[in-house]
Amino acid sequence: MGVALGLIVALLAVALPAAAAKPSRSERLRIAKEAYERAQRLRASLEGTPEDKRAEKDYLKIINLYLRTYDQAPFANVAADALAATGEMYLEMGQRFGDLYLNKSIETYSQLRKEYPSSRHSDDALFNIAQIYNLHLKDKAKAKESYESFLQSYPRSRHAAKAKEALRAIKLEESKPAPSKVAAAPSGRIQVRNLRYWNAENYTRVVVDLDREVKFQQARISDPDRIFIDLFDTELSTILQGKSFDIDNGLLNRIRVAENRGGVTRVVLEVKDAEDYSVFSLPEPFRLVVDIRGPSTTLARKTPSEEKPREGASASGRALKSASTTPAAPDASRTPMPGPPSVPKPTAAGNHTLSRALGLKVGRIVIDPGHGGHDTGTIGPTGFMEKDLVLDVSRRLGRLLEEQLGAEVIYTREDDTFVPLENRIALANEKQADLFVSIHANYSRDRRVRGVETYYLNFSSDPEVLEVAARENALSQKGVHELQDLVKQISTNEKIAESKELARELVNNLYTELRKNGNGDVRNRGVKQAPFVVLIGGTMPSVLTEISFLSNPEDEKMMKSPSGRQAAAEALFSGVSKYLENINSVANARPSEKNGP
């Protein structure tokens, strides 16, 4: 007995300090906020992913973070926000993966109303419960009960008119003499799901995520200066309702979003010192992209030590994917790479572009390794993935540009992460890049096809080109043909001529260098034009290069070897160097040296 008592005392002695070490209220709040912010970032990334690539586990990972927020700090306002977001996520999962998640959404919204009756989400939660019963589970009895409870509890809610309309439809169906199979028609309105922004000193990109394609109009009004976009036949998700966002720097002062009249959502961007703007849409998932540009600051570019990259934040504080900057020579971005006082050469067509006429130089280059994360890109016959190949080649190219040309190099990704397409060129615009090179590997159903090709942004009617664009854009073939809203963005791109010249140098040097590397069957498939999403909106010469056909066994074998990847990087380096020499932007560029694997 004495031994047992001693053991109990010893266990208590161990347990008591552990209990005393329980996190404080402030520490729990900190943990909760970190979990919530991470969930918001992951949700923003998920919403930028094509719907057919969103996995059940991706949703559950985010939901677990929201629930961790609630578990850590149920006393905080952020806990109610987390439960509201969880209800929304379960609802979306229910529409994709089955009724189990619809019922979980109802349970979550009910918990929210019970534990936070005074929360700003409380009326949204009950309305959403009624909508789930009515539109998704088709349980009219429970839908009727929920709508009536909602109108009794929240008669002045912004959802009241919709609730009354739905309730009338249910009662009308009940009054019919015979059972009818005609269900109450849903509102049919398109949901404005989320709003994200990337705000820099002289460039801003705003992305509005929607359920599906929407009609819209935009205009700019002065005093105060603001841009507004009206989205027709839409309604706001609960996460955006009643929200506005104050911004502390860059071209944006504030973002406001509201349903200003029945079925019309207005997004208002209050701007300062904005020179111009453009609006275009991207499909699958459908979203509107607003690009805002300030006055030209080419001569006022900061050095890397002065420049402090800031992640763009979304409507709810979540960050868009940022990219890391590779250290450059101290004055690489203040002073462009030196060049001799000779006249720049004309383009292959014999023309002098405005860039050449003005003697503009290149000092900052953005390298974009395609795909990443869940987006593997092409997978070769033995399983070698495009995302891994192009990341390695991009790093090798970046080192050559830094060491041999003194260029400042910025990567859109430096590891195996997914970056939405629209964010990649947004980074290049934010950093005031002088060149943008997106690196990919090609695919063909015919495994015998080999070769290299490089694209610049323009229209095309070539079915094979459109197939490549469809794959790299993660769009269906139909989606590519429906990019009508991009016509202005593409046709008014002043960098088309320079992009074409850069593409020509890259593909010619790829062909020459890879043949020297012992690949005599490699074919030069030339320079092509296509509507690649990753190039749209760029303010600098921008190209997308396909360095091999990874679907070809010989090309895959070549690119799986370090020497093959080094040869591809050196070929791209030679192409960039030749382009820079032609525009009088680099002097005495040293020939490429073998750096080894």
Coordinates of C-alpha atoms in Angstrom, one line a residue:
M1 CA 0.0 0.0 0.0
G2 CA 2.8 2.4 0.9
V3 CA 4.5 1.8 -2.4
A4 CA 1.2 2.4 -4.3
L5 CA 0.7 5.6 -2.3
G6 CA 4.2 6.8 -3.1
L7 CA 3.6 6.1 -6.8
I8 CA 0.4 8.1 -6.8
V9 CA 2.2 11.0 -5.1
A10 CA 5.0 10.8 -7.7
L11 CA 2.6 10.9 -10.6
L12 CA 0.8 13.9 -9.1
A13 CA 4.1 15.7 -8.7
V14 CA 4.7 15.1 -12.4
A15 CA 1.2 16.1 -13.5
L16 CA 0.9 19.3 -11.5
P17 CA 3.8 21.1 -13.3
A18 CA 2.4 20.0 -16.6
A19 CA -1.0 21.5 -15.7
A20 CA 0.7 24.7 -14.6
A21 CA 2.4 24.9 -18.0
K22 CA -0.9 25.2 -19.8
P23 CA -0.7 28.1 -22.3
S24 CA -1.9 31.5 -21.1
R25 CA -5.0 33.1 -22.6
S26 CA -2.8 35.5 -24.8
E27 CA -0.7 32.5 -26.0
R28 CA -3.8 30.6 -27.0
L29 CA -5.1 33.6 -28.8
R30 CA -1.7 33.9 -30.7
I31 CA -1.8 30.2 -31.7
A32 CA -5.5 30.5 -32.8
K33 CA -4.7 33.5 -35.0
E34 CA -1.7 31.8 -36.6
A35 CA -3.9 28.8 -37.4
Y36 CA -6.6 31.0 -38.8
E37 CA -4.2 33.0 -41.0
R38 CA -2.6 29.8 -42.3
A39 CA -6.1 28.4 -43.1
Q40 CA -6.9 31.6 -45.0
R41 CA -3.7 31.3 -47.0
L42 CA -4.3 27.7 -47.9
R43 CA -7.9 28.5 -48.8
A44 CA -6.8 31.3 -51.2
S45 CA -4.4 28.8 -52.8
L46 CA -7.1 26.2 -53.1
E47 CA -9.5 28.6 -54.7
G48 CA -6.9 29.4 -57.3
T49 CA -6.7 25.7 -58.2
P50 CA -8.8 24.3 -61.1
E51 CA -11.8 22.6 -59.6
D52 CA -11.0 19.2 -61.0
K53 CA -7.7 19.2 -59.1
R54 CA -9.2 20.0 -55.7
A55 CA -8.9 16.9 -53.5
E56 CA -11.1 16.1 -50.5
K57 CA -8.0 16.0 -48.3
D58 CA -7.1 19.6 -49.3
Y59 CA -10.4 20.8 -47.9
L60 CA -10.1 18.8 -44.7
K61 CA -6.6 20.1 -44.1
I62 CA -7.9 23.7 -44.1
I63 CA -11.0 22.8 -42.0
N64 CA -8.7 21.3 -39.4
L65 CA -6.9 24.6 -39.1
Y66 CA -10.1 26.5 -38.7
L67 CA -11.3 24.1 -36.0
R68 CA -7.9 24.4 -34.3
T69 CA -8.6 28.2 -34.2
Y70 CA -11.9 27.5 -32.5
D71 CA -10.4 25.0 -30.0
Q72 CA -7.6 27.2 -29.0
A73 CA -9.5 30.4 -28.4
P74 CA -13.3 29.9 -28.3
F75 CA -13.5 33.2 -26.3
A76 CA -12.2 35.3 -29.3
N77 CA -14.0 36.8 -32.3
V78 CA -11.8 34.9 -34.6
A79 CA -13.4 31.6 -33.4
A80 CA -16.8 32.6 -34.8
D81 CA -15.0 33.6 -38.1
A82 CA -13.4 30.2 -38.1
L83 CA -16.7 28.4 -37.6
A84 CA -18.3 30.4 -40.4
A85 CA -15.5 29.6 -42.7
T86 CA -15.8 25.9 -41.7
G87 CA -19.5 25.9 -42.6
E88 CA -18.7 27.4 -46.0
M89 CA -16.0 24.8 -46.7
Y90 CA -18.3 21.9 -45.7
L91 CA -21.0 23.3 -48.0
E92 CA -18.6 23.4 -50.9
M93 CA -17.5 19.9 -50.1
G94 CA -21.1 18.7 -49.9
Q95 CA -21.7 20.0 -53.5
R96 CA -18.6 18.1 -54.7
F97 CA -18.3 15.0 -52.5
G98 CA -21.8 14.2 -51.1
D99 CA -24.5 14.9 -48.5
L100 CA -22.3 13.8 -45.6
Y101 CA -20.6 17.2 -45.8
L102 CA -23.8 19.1 -46.3
N103 CA -25.0 17.8 -42.9
K104 CA -21.7 18.7 -41.4
S105 CA -22.2 22.2 -42.7
I106 CA -25.6 22.4 -41.0
E107 CA -24.1 21.1 -37.8
T108 CA -21.3 23.7 -37.9
Y109 CA -23.7 26.6 -38.6
S110 CA -26.0 25.4 -35.8
Q111 CA -23.0 25.3 -33.4
L112 CA -22.1 28.8 -34.5
R113 CA -25.6 30.1 -33.7
K114 CA -25.7 28.4 -30.4
E115 CA -22.3 29.5 -29.1
Y116 CA -22.1 32.9 -30.7
P117 CA -25.7 34.2 -30.9
S118 CA -24.6 37.8 -31.2
S119 CA -22.0 37.2 -33.9
R120 CA -22.2 39.0 -37.2
H121 CA -22.4 35.5 -38.7
S122 CA -25.5 34.4 -36.8
D123 CA -28.1 35.4 -39.4
D124 CA -25.9 34.2 -42.3
A125 CA -25.6 30.8 -40.5
L126 CA -29.4 30.3 -40.2
F127 CA -30.1 31.5 -43.7
N128 CA -27.4 29.1 -45.0
I129 CA -29.0 26.2 -43.1
A130 CA -32.3 26.9 -44.8
Q131 CA -30.7 27.2 -48.2
I132 CA -28.9 23.8 -47.7
Y133 CA -32.2 22.1 -46.8
N134 CA -34.0 23.7 -49.7
L135 CA -31.6 23.7 -52.6
H136 CA -29.3 20.8 -51.8
L137 CA -31.0 18.3 -49.5
K138 CA -34.4 19.0 -51.0
D139 CA -36.0 18.7 -47.5
K140 CA -38.8 21.2 -47.9
A141 CA -40.3 20.7 -44.4
K142 CA -37.0 21.6 -42.7
A143 CA -36.3 24.3 -45.2
K144 CA -39.7 25.9 -44.5
E145 CA -39.1 25.7 -40.7
S146 CA -35.7 27.2 -41.1
Y147 CA -36.8 30.1 -43.3
E148 CA -39.7 30.9 -40.9
S149 CA -37.3 30.9 -37.9
F150 CA -34.9 33.1 -39.8
L151 CA -37.6 35.7 -40.7
Q152 CA -38.8 35.7 -37.1
S153 CA -35.3 36.2 -35.7
Y154 CA -33.9 38.5 -38.4
P155 CA -36.7 40.3 -40.1
R156 CA -34.4 43.1 -41.3
S157 CA -31.5 40.9 -42.5
R158 CA -30.1 41.5 -46.0
H159 CA -31.3 37.9 -46.7
A160 CA -34.9 38.6 -45.7
A161 CA -36.2 39.2 -49.3
K162 CA -34.6 36.0 -50.5
A163 CA -36.0 34.0 -47.6
K164 CA -39.5 35.3 -48.2
E165 CA -39.2 34.4 -51.9
A166 CA -38.1 30.9 -51.1
L167 CA -40.8 30.4 -48.5
R168 CA -43.5 31.5 -51.0
A169 CA -42.2 29.0 -53.5
I170 CA -42.4 26.2 -50.9
K171 CA -45.9 27.2 -49.8
L172 CA -47.0 27.4 -53.4
E173 CA -45.7 23.9 -54.1
E174 CA -47.5 22.6 -51.0
S175 CA -50.8 24.1 -52.1
K176 CA -50.9 22.2 -55.4
P177 CA -53.6 19.6 -55.6
A178 CA -51.2 16.9 -56.8
P179 CA -47.5 16.3 -55.9
S180 CA -45.2 18.1 -58.2
K181 CA -41.7 17.2 -59.1
V182 CA -40.9 20.8 -59.8
A183 CA -38.6 22.0 -57.0
A184 CA -38.4 25.5 -55.9
A185 CA -36.0 27.2 -58.3
P186 CA -32.8 28.3 -56.8
S187 CA -31.9 32.0 -57.1
G188 CA -29.5 31.0 -59.9
R189 CA -27.2 33.8 -58.9
I190 CA -23.4 33.4 -59.1
Q191 CA -21.6 33.6 -55.8
V192 CA -18.7 36.0 -55.4
R193 CA -16.6 33.7 -53.3
N194 CA -13.5 35.6 -52.3
L195 CA -11.3 38.6 -53.0
R196 CA -7.5 38.6 -53.1
Y197 CA -5.1 41.4 -53.8
W198 CA -1.4 41.9 -54.4
N199 CA -0.5 45.5 -53.6
A200 CA 2.9 47.1 -54.4
E201 CA 4.3 50.6 -54.7
N202 CA 3.7 51.0 -58.4
Y203 CA 1.5 48.0 -59.4
T204 CA -1.5 46.3 -57.9
R205 CA -3.4 43.2 -58.9
V206 CA -6.9 42.3 -57.5
V207 CA -8.4 38.9 -58.1
V208 CA -12.2 38.3 -57.6
D209 CA -13.1 34.6 -57.3
L210 CA -16.5 33.5 -58.6
D211 CA -18.5 30.3 -59.0
R212 CA -18.8 30.6 -62.7
E213 CA -18.7 33.1 -65.6
V214 CA -20.3 36.4 -65.0
K215 CA -21.2 39.5 -66.9
F216 CA -19.6 42.7 -65.7
Q217 CA -18.9 46.3 -66.4
Q218 CA -16.3 48.7 -65.1
A219 CA -15.6 52.4 -64.9
R220 CA -13.4 55.0 -63.2
I221 CA -14.8 58.0 -61.3
S222 CA -12.8 61.0 -59.9
D223 CA -13.2 63.0 -56.7
P224 CA -12.2 60.7 -55.0
D225 CA -10.4 58.6 -57.6
R226 CA -11.9 55.1 -57.6
I227 CA -12.5 52.2 -60.0
F228 CA -15.7 50.2 -59.7
I229 CA -16.7 46.8 -61.2
D230 CA -20.4 45.8 -61.3
L231 CA -20.9 42.0 -61.3
F232 CA -24.4 41.1 -62.6
D233 CA -26.7 38.4 -61.3
T234 CA -24.4 37.7 -58.3
E235 CA -24.5 37.4 -54.6
L236 CA -21.8 37.6 -51.9
S237 CA -20.5 34.7 -50.0
T238 CA -20.9 35.1 -46.2
I239 CA -17.2 35.7 -45.8
L240 CA -17.4 38.9 -47.9
Q241 CA -20.7 40.3 -46.7
G242 CA -20.4 43.7 -45.0
K243 CA -16.7 43.9 -45.5
S244 CA -14.3 46.6 -46.6
F245 CA -10.5 46.6 -46.5
D246 CA -8.2 49.5 -45.6
I247 CA -4.8 49.2 -47.2
D248 CA -1.7 51.0 -45.8
N249 CA 0.5 51.4 -48.9
G250 CA 0.8 51.2 -52.7
L251 CA -1.8 52.3 -55.2
L252 CA -4.8 51.1 -53.2
N253 CA -6.4 53.1 -50.3
R254 CA -9.4 50.8 -49.7
I255 CA -11.5 48.0 -51.2
R256 CA -15.2 47.9 -50.7
V257 CA -17.6 45.2 -51.8
A258 CA -21.4 45.1 -51.4
E259 CA -24.6 44.1 -53.1
N260 CA -25.7 47.6 -54.1
R261 CA -29.0 46.5 -55.6
G262 CA -30.8 43.2 -56.2
G263 CA -28.5 40.8 -58.0
V264 CA -25.6 43.3 -58.6
T265 CA -22.4 43.2 -56.6
R266 CA -20.2 46.2 -56.8
V267 CA -16.5 46.1 -56.1
V268 CA -15.0 49.5 -55.5
L269 CA -11.2 50.1 -55.5
E270 CA -10.2 53.5 -54.0
V271 CA -6.9 54.3 -55.7
K272 CA -4.2 56.9 -55.5
D273 CA -1.7 57.9 -58.1
A274 CA -3.0 55.3 -60.5
E275 CA -2.1 55.9 -64.1
D276 CA -4.2 53.3 -65.8
Y277 CA -6.0 50.0 -65.2
S278 CA -7.4 47.0 -67.0
V279 CA -9.9 44.3 -66.2
F280 CA -10.1 40.8 -67.7
S281 CA -11.4 37.4 -66.8
L282 CA -9.8 33.9 -66.5
P283 CA -11.8 30.7 -66.6
E284 CA -11.7 27.4 -64.6
P285 CA -12.0 28.5 -61.9
F286 CA -13.6 31.7 -63.2
R287 CA -12.2 34.9 -61.7
L288 CA -11.8 38.6 -62.6
V289 CA -8.4 40.1 -62.6
V290 CA -7.9 43.9 -62.2
D291 CA -4.4 45.3 -62.9
I292 CA -3.7 48.8 -61.7
R293 CA -0.5 50.6 -62.7
G294 CA 1.2 53.7 -61.4
P295 CA 3.5 56.2 -63.2
S296 CA 6.6 54.7 -64.7
T297 CA 9.4 54.4 -62.2
T298 CA 12.1 52.7 -64.3
L299 CA 14.8 55.2 -63.2
A300 CA 13.9 54.9 -59.5
R301 CA 14.2 51.2 -59.0
K302 CA 15.5 50.3 -55.5
T303 CA 18.5 48.0 -54.8
P304 CA 17.7 44.6 -53.3
S305 CA 18.9 45.8 -49.9
E306 CA 16.4 48.7 -49.9
E307 CA 13.6 46.6 -51.3
K308 CA 11.5 44.8 -48.7
P309 CA 9.1 42.3 -50.4
R310 CA 5.7 42.4 -48.9
E311 CA 3.2 39.6 -49.5
G312 CA 0.0 40.7 -51.1
A313 CA -2.9 40.1 -48.8
S314 CA -6.4 38.9 -49.6
A315 CA -9.7 40.3 -48.4
S316 CA -9.5 38.4 -45.2
G317 CA -5.8 39.0 -44.6
R318 CA -4.6 35.8 -46.3
A319 CA -1.5 36.2 -48.4
L320 CA -1.1 35.4 -52.0
K321 CA 1.9 33.3 -52.8
S322 CA 5.0 35.4 -52.7
A323 CA 8.3 34.6 -54.4
S324 CA 11.8 34.8 -53.0
T325 CA 14.5 37.0 -54.4
T326 CA 18.0 35.7 -55.1
P327 CA 20.8 38.0 -54.0
A328 CA 22.3 40.0 -56.8
A329 CA 25.4 42.1 -57.2
P330 CA 25.1 45.2 -55.0
D331 CA 24.3 47.6 -57.8
A332 CA 22.7 45.2 -60.3
S333 CA 19.2 46.8 -60.1
R334 CA 20.2 50.4 -59.6
T335 CA 22.4 50.5 -62.7
P336 CA 21.5 48.3 -65.7
M337 CA 24.1 45.9 -67.0
P338 CA 26.7 48.0 -68.9
G339 CA 26.7 48.1 -72.6
P340 CA 28.9 49.6 -75.3
P341 CA 27.9 52.9 -76.9
S342 CA 26.9 51.2 -80.2
V343 CA 23.4 51.3 -81.7
P344 CA 21.1 48.4 -80.8
K345 CA 20.5 46.0 -83.6
P346 CA 17.1 45.9 -85.3
T347 CA 14.7 43.0 -84.8
A348 CA 14.8 40.1 -87.2
A349 CA 12.0 41.9 -89.2
G350 CA 14.4 44.9 -89.6
N351 CA 12.5 47.2 -87.1
H352 CA 13.7 49.3 -84.2
T353 CA 11.2 48.9 -81.3
L354 CA 10.6 51.7 -78.9
S355 CA 12.7 49.9 -76.3
R356 CA 15.6 49.9 -78.7
A357 CA 15.0 53.4 -79.8
L358 CA 15.1 54.6 -76.2
G359 CA 18.2 52.5 -75.4
L360 CA 16.3 50.7 -72.5
K361 CA 18.4 48.2 -70.6
V362 CA 17.8 44.9 -68.8
G363 CA 18.9 44.4 -65.2
R364 CA 16.2 42.3 -63.5
I365 CA 15.0 39.0 -64.8
V366 CA 12.1 36.9 -63.4
I367 CA 12.4 33.1 -64.0
D368 CA 9.2 31.2 -63.7
P369 CA 9.5 27.4 -63.1
G370 CA 6.2 26.1 -64.4
H371 CA 3.7 24.1 -62.4
G372 CA 4.6 23.0 -58.8
G373 CA 2.9 21.4 -55.8
H374 CA -0.2 19.4 -56.7
D375 CA 0.2 20.6 -60.3
T376 CA 2.9 18.1 -61.6
G377 CA 2.7 19.1 -65.3
T378 CA 3.8 16.5 -67.8
I379 CA 5.0 13.1 -66.4
G380 CA 7.5 11.2 -68.5
P381 CA 7.3 7.5 -69.4
T382 CA 9.4 6.5 -66.3
G383 CA 7.7 9.0 -63.9
F384 CA 10.0 12.0 -64.2
M385 CA 7.8 15.1 -63.5
E386 CA 7.9 18.4 -65.3
K387 CA 7.6 20.4 -62.1
D388 CA 10.9 18.9 -60.8
L389 CA 12.7 19.2 -64.2
V390 CA 11.9 22.9 -64.7
L391 CA 12.7 23.9 -61.1
D392 CA 16.2 22.4 -61.5
V393 CA 16.8 24.0 -64.9
S394 CA 15.5 27.4 -63.6
R395 CA 18.0 27.3 -60.7
R396 CA 20.9 26.5 -63.0
L397 CA 19.8 29.3 -65.4
G398 CA 19.5 31.7 -62.5
R399 CA 23.1 31.0 -61.3
L400 CA 24.5 31.6 -64.8
L401 CA 22.7 34.9 -65.2
E402 CA 23.9 36.1 -61.8
E403 CA 27.5 34.9 -62.0
Q404 CA 28.2 35.7 -65.7
L405 CA 26.0 38.7 -66.4
G406 CA 25.5 40.2 -63.0
A407 CA 21.8 40.2 -63.5
E408 CA 19.3 40.3 -60.6
V409 CA 17.3 37.1 -60.7
I410 CA 13.9 36.6 -59.1
Y411 CA 12.1 33.2 -59.0
T412 CA 8.3 32.8 -58.9
R413 CA 8.9 29.7 -56.8
E414 CA 12.1 28.1 -55.3
D415 CA 10.5 24.9 -54.0
D416 CA 7.8 22.4 -54.8
T417 CA 4.8 24.8 -54.2
F418 CA 1.8 25.6 -56.2
V419 CA 1.6 29.3 -57.4
P420 CA -1.6 30.4 -59.2
L421 CA -0.9 31.4 -62.8
E422 CA -2.1 35.0 -62.4
N423 CA 0.2 35.5 -59.4
R424 CA 3.4 34.7 -61.4
I425 CA 3.2 37.6 -63.9
A426 CA 1.9 39.8 -61.1
L427 CA 5.1 39.2 -59.2
A428 CA 7.1 40.3 -62.3
N429 CA 5.1 43.4 -62.6
E430 CA 5.4 44.2 -58.9
K431 CA 9.2 43.8 -59.1
Q432 CA 9.4 45.9 -62.2
A433 CA 11.2 43.1 -64.0
D434 CA 12.8 43.7 -67.4
L435 CA 12.3 40.1 -68.7
F436 CA 10.0 37.2 -67.8
V437 CA 11.0 33.7 -68.8
S438 CA 8.6 30.8 -68.0
I439 CA 10.2 27.4 -68.3
H440 CA 8.2 24.2 -69.2
A441 CA 8.5 20.8 -70.8
N442 CA 6.2 19.7 -73.6
Y443 CA 3.8 16.8 -74.1
S444 CA 2.5 14.9 -77.1
R445 CA 0.2 11.9 -77.5
D446 CA 2.7 10.7 -80.0
R447 CA 5.8 9.6 -78.0
R448 CA 8.0 9.9 -81.1
V449 CA 7.7 13.7 -81.1
R450 CA 10.8 15.6 -80.0
G451 CA 12.0 19.1 -80.1
V452 CA 12.0 22.6 -78.6
E453 CA 9.7 25.5 -79.1
T454 CA 9.2 28.9 -77.5
Y455 CA 6.0 31.0 -77.2
Y456 CA 5.2 34.7 -76.9
L457 CA 1.8 36.2 -76.1
N458 CA -0.5 36.6 -79.0
F459 CA -3.5 35.0 -80.7
S460 CA -3.4 31.7 -82.6
S461 CA -5.8 29.6 -84.5
D462 CA -3.3 26.6 -84.8
P463 CA -5.1 23.6 -83.1
E464 CA -1.8 22.2 -81.9
V465 CA -0.7 25.5 -80.4
L466 CA -4.1 25.9 -78.7
E467 CA -3.7 22.4 -77.3
V468 CA -0.4 23.3 -75.7
A469 CA -2.0 26.5 -74.3
A470 CA -4.9 24.6 -73.0
R471 CA -2.6 22.2 -71.1
E472 CA -0.3 24.9 -69.7
N473 CA -3.3 27.1 -68.8
A474 CA -5.0 24.1 -67.1
L475 CA -8.1 24.9 -69.2
S476 CA -10.3 22.8 -71.5
Q477 CA -10.0 23.4 -75.3
K478 CA -13.3 25.2 -75.1
G479 CA -12.0 27.5 -72.4
V480 CA -9.1 28.6 -74.6
H481 CA -11.5 29.6 -77.3
E482 CA -13.6 31.5 -74.8
L483 CA -10.8 33.9 -73.7
Q484 CA -12.6 36.7 -75.4
D485 CA -12.2 39.0 -72.4
L486 CA -8.4 38.9 -72.9
V487 CA -8.5 40.3 -76.4
K488 CA -7.6 43.8 -75.2
Q489 CA -4.8 42.6 -72.9
I490 CA -3.2 40.6 -75.7
S491 CA -3.7 42.8 -78.7
T492 CA -2.4 46.0 -76.9
N493 CA 0.7 44.3 -75.4
E494 CA 3.5 46.7 -76.5
K495 CA 6.1 44.1 -75.7
I496 CA 5.0 41.7 -78.5
A497 CA 7.9 42.5 -80.8
E498 CA 10.6 42.2 -78.1
S499 CA 9.0 39.1 -76.7
K500 CA 9.1 37.5 -80.2
E501 CA 12.8 38.4 -80.5
L502 CA 13.6 36.9 -77.1
A503 CA 11.7 33.8 -78.0
R504 CA 13.7 33.4 -81.3
E505 CA 17.0 33.6 -79.5
L506 CA 15.9 31.1 -76.8
V507 CA 14.6 28.5 -79.2
N508 CA 17.5 28.8 -81.6
N509 CA 20.1 28.4 -78.9
L510 CA 18.2 25.5 -77.3
Y511 CA 18.2 23.7 -80.6
T512 CA 22.0 24.3 -81.2
E513 CA 23.2 23.5 -77.7
L514 CA 21.1 20.3 -77.3
R515 CA 22.3 19.0 -80.6
K516 CA 25.8 19.6 -79.5
N517 CA 25.0 17.7 -76.3
G518 CA 24.5 14.6 -78.5
N519 CA 20.9 14.9 -79.2
G520 CA 20.9 14.9 -83.0
D521 CA 17.3 14.1 -83.4
V522 CA 16.1 17.2 -81.6
R523 CA 13.9 19.3 -83.8
N524 CA 13.7 23.1 -83.8
R525 CA 9.9 23.7 -83.8
G526 CA 10.4 27.4 -83.9
V527 CA 8.7 30.5 -82.4
K528 CA 5.0 30.4 -81.9
Q529 CA 2.3 32.6 -80.4
A530 CA -0.4 31.6 -78.0
P531 CA -2.8 33.0 -75.3
F532 CA -0.9 31.7 -72.3
V533 CA -2.5 32.9 -69.0
V534 CA 0.9 33.1 -67.3
L535 CA 2.0 35.8 -69.8
I536 CA -1.1 38.0 -69.8
G537 CA -0.8 41.4 -68.3
G538 CA 3.0 41.5 -68.3
T539 CA 4.7 44.9 -68.7
M540 CA 8.0 43.4 -69.9
P541 CA 9.1 41.1 -72.8
S542 CA 7.6 37.7 -71.7
V543 CA 8.1 34.2 -73.1
L544 CA 7.2 30.6 -72.3
T545 CA 9.8 28.1 -73.5
E546 CA 9.3 24.3 -73.9
I547 CA 12.8 22.8 -73.4
S548 CA 11.9 19.2 -74.4
F549 CA 9.1 16.8 -74.9
L550 CA 9.0 15.0 -71.6
S551 CA 6.6 12.5 -73.1
N552 CA 9.4 11.3 -75.4
P553 CA 11.5 8.5 -73.8
E554 CA 14.8 9.9 -75.3
D555 CA 14.0 13.5 -74.1
E556 CA 13.1 12.2 -70.7
K557 CA 16.3 10.2 -70.5
M558 CA 18.3 13.3 -71.5
M559 CA 16.6 15.6 -68.9
K560 CA 16.9 13.1 -66.1
S561 CA 20.6 13.5 -66.3
P562 CA 22.3 16.5 -64.6
S563 CA 24.4 17.1 -67.8
G564 CA 21.2 17.3 -69.9
R565 CA 19.6 19.8 -67.5
Q566 CA 22.8 21.8 -67.4
A567 CA 22.9 21.8 -71.2
A568 CA 19.3 23.2 -71.3
A569 CA 20.2 25.9 -68.7
E570 CA 23.3 26.9 -70.7
A571 CA 21.2 27.0 -73.9
L572 CA 18.7 29.3 -72.3
F573 CA 21.5 31.4 -70.9
S574 CA 23.1 31.8 -74.3
G575 CA 19.7 32.8 -75.8
V576 CA 19.2 35.5 -73.1
S577 CA 22.8 36.7 -73.6
K578 CA 22.4 37.0 -77.4
Y579 CA 19.1 38.9 -76.9
L580 CA 20.8 41.3 -74.5
E581 CA 23.7 41.9 -76.9
N582 CA 21.2 42.7 -79.7
I583 CA 19.5 45.4 -77.7
N584 CA 22.9 46.7 -76.4
S585 CA 22.2 45.8 -72.8
V586 CA 25.3 43.8 -72.0
A587 CA 28.9 44.0 -72.8
N588 CA 31.6 41.3 -72.9
A589 CA 29.2 38.5 -71.7
R590 CA 31.5 35.6 -70.9
P591 CA 30.8 32.4 -72.7
S592 CA 28.9 29.8 -70.8
E593 CA 31.2 27.6 -68.7
K594 CA 30.4 24.0 -67.6
N595 CA 29.5 24.2 -64.0
G596 CA 28.9 20.5 -63.6
P597 CA 25.8 18.8 -62.3

